[in-house]
Amino acid sequence: MNTTHTPNTYSRRFVAAATATLAVAMLLMTPGKAQAVDGDRQVTHLRVRIVTGSDDLRQASNAFAEFSYTALNGNHISISQNLNNGANWPNGSTRTVEVELPSGVLYSNMREFAIRFQSGQSNPFETGDNWNLNDIRVTAILDDGSETIIVQDSGNPYHRFKSDVNTRRAWVL
């Protein structure tokens, strides 16, 4: 039996298989920007944007951002930051505050974010404050500069904080 083999001739099946293998190899080897949902990414800070509704956050009242996570050593850590430092947030206002986080906060280890309200009074004749939170968006900023929204809610109002009840609203992350 005399067969002739031309070295530069390949079957269509071989070419298709080689092309598919090369495409998969290129996808696996091409470095890309880490996605915000990568659990091993560190979160450097949170950006908290709040829209006040038709009942302002009065001067002398305070809104706190509370954040909890599991540290690398397994301990549960909670941090709190005053967002308005007793300043008035008028009806219909939008405020954005950055909350710096300690190093070592992994995206996958975030547990809870909350807003806690503390009613204040400028003088003894004022009644307790109430505050309408109409919109909230919390964005996690990762160590590679990427961002991902971890809390987003809105309503009219979304949550009404009262001087003595409903003083905390939390989201499980």
XYZ file of C-alpha atoms in Angstrom, residues 38-140:
103
model
C -13.346 38.171 44.316
C -13.530 37.150 47.973
C -9.781 37.498 48.491
C -9.722 41.203 47.583
C -9.158 43.600 50.459
C -11.711 46.335 51.108
C -9.915 49.614 51.853
C -12.932 51.796 52.582
C -16.672 52.219 52.175
C -18.423 55.085 50.399
C -21.766 55.802 52.079
C -24.283 57.959 50.158
C -27.436 58.967 52.009
C -30.448 60.967 50.822
C -32.524 62.571 53.583
C -36.275 62.665 53.011
C -38.924 65.085 54.261
C -37.760 65.026 57.898
C -34.221 66.316 58.392
C -31.436 65.041 60.595
C -31.343 67.835 63.141
C -28.227 69.549 64.422
C -27.019 67.729 67.573
C -28.411 64.407 66.283
C -25.996 61.821 64.919
C -25.993 59.128 62.258
C -23.396 56.382 62.648
C -22.144 53.854 60.112
C -21.549 50.510 61.807
C -19.633 47.791 59.993
C -18.710 44.299 61.145
C -16.434 41.702 59.611
C -14.430 38.603 60.439
C -10.726 39.400 60.836
C -8.026 37.197 59.324
C -7.431 35.626 62.768
C -11.130 34.653 63.001
C -12.194 37.354 65.480
C -15.423 39.243 64.836
C -14.669 42.980 64.641
C -17.106 45.914 64.659
C -16.275 49.508 63.840
C -18.403 52.637 64.038
C -17.975 56.071 62.489
C -20.056 59.195 63.005
C -21.266 60.282 59.556
C -22.529 63.799 60.286
C -20.676 64.781 63.507
C -23.803 66.461 64.850
C -24.331 68.631 61.757
C -27.775 69.192 60.254
C -28.672 67.236 57.112
C -31.585 69.248 55.650
C -34.692 67.799 53.995
C -33.895 66.482 50.514
C -30.119 66.678 50.991
C -27.601 64.122 49.732
C -24.436 63.410 51.699
C -21.522 61.126 50.826
C -19.061 60.065 53.512
C -15.968 57.855 53.214
C -15.439 55.262 55.960
C -11.814 54.105 56.155
C -11.310 50.466 57.118
C -8.330 48.838 58.823
C -6.056 46.701 56.656
C -6.951 43.045 56.277
C -10.709 43.376 55.658
C -11.496 40.811 52.959
C -14.555 41.185 50.752
C -15.664 37.651 51.610
C -15.408 38.380 55.362
C -17.820 41.328 55.478
C -20.749 40.507 57.788
C -23.033 43.487 58.376
C -23.504 47.178 57.641
C -25.869 49.331 59.700
C -26.995 52.917 60.190
C -27.597 53.842 63.819
C -29.451 57.024 64.738
C -28.950 58.992 67.945
C -31.469 61.751 68.568
C -30.008 64.976 69.886
C -31.413 68.184 71.280
C -29.826 71.620 70.906
C -31.660 72.880 73.986
C -33.765 71.363 76.775
C -37.037 72.614 75.249
C -36.678 70.705 71.960
C -38.483 67.442 71.419
C -36.589 64.361 70.279
C -35.517 64.282 66.646
C -36.886 61.993 63.933
C -35.147 61.429 60.607
C -36.352 60.093 57.255
C -33.769 58.088 55.330
C -35.031 57.979 51.731
C -32.089 56.416 49.923
C -28.850 54.674 50.833
C -26.042 53.262 48.721
C -22.897 51.771 50.239
C -20.015 50.995 47.906
C -17.017 48.857 48.872
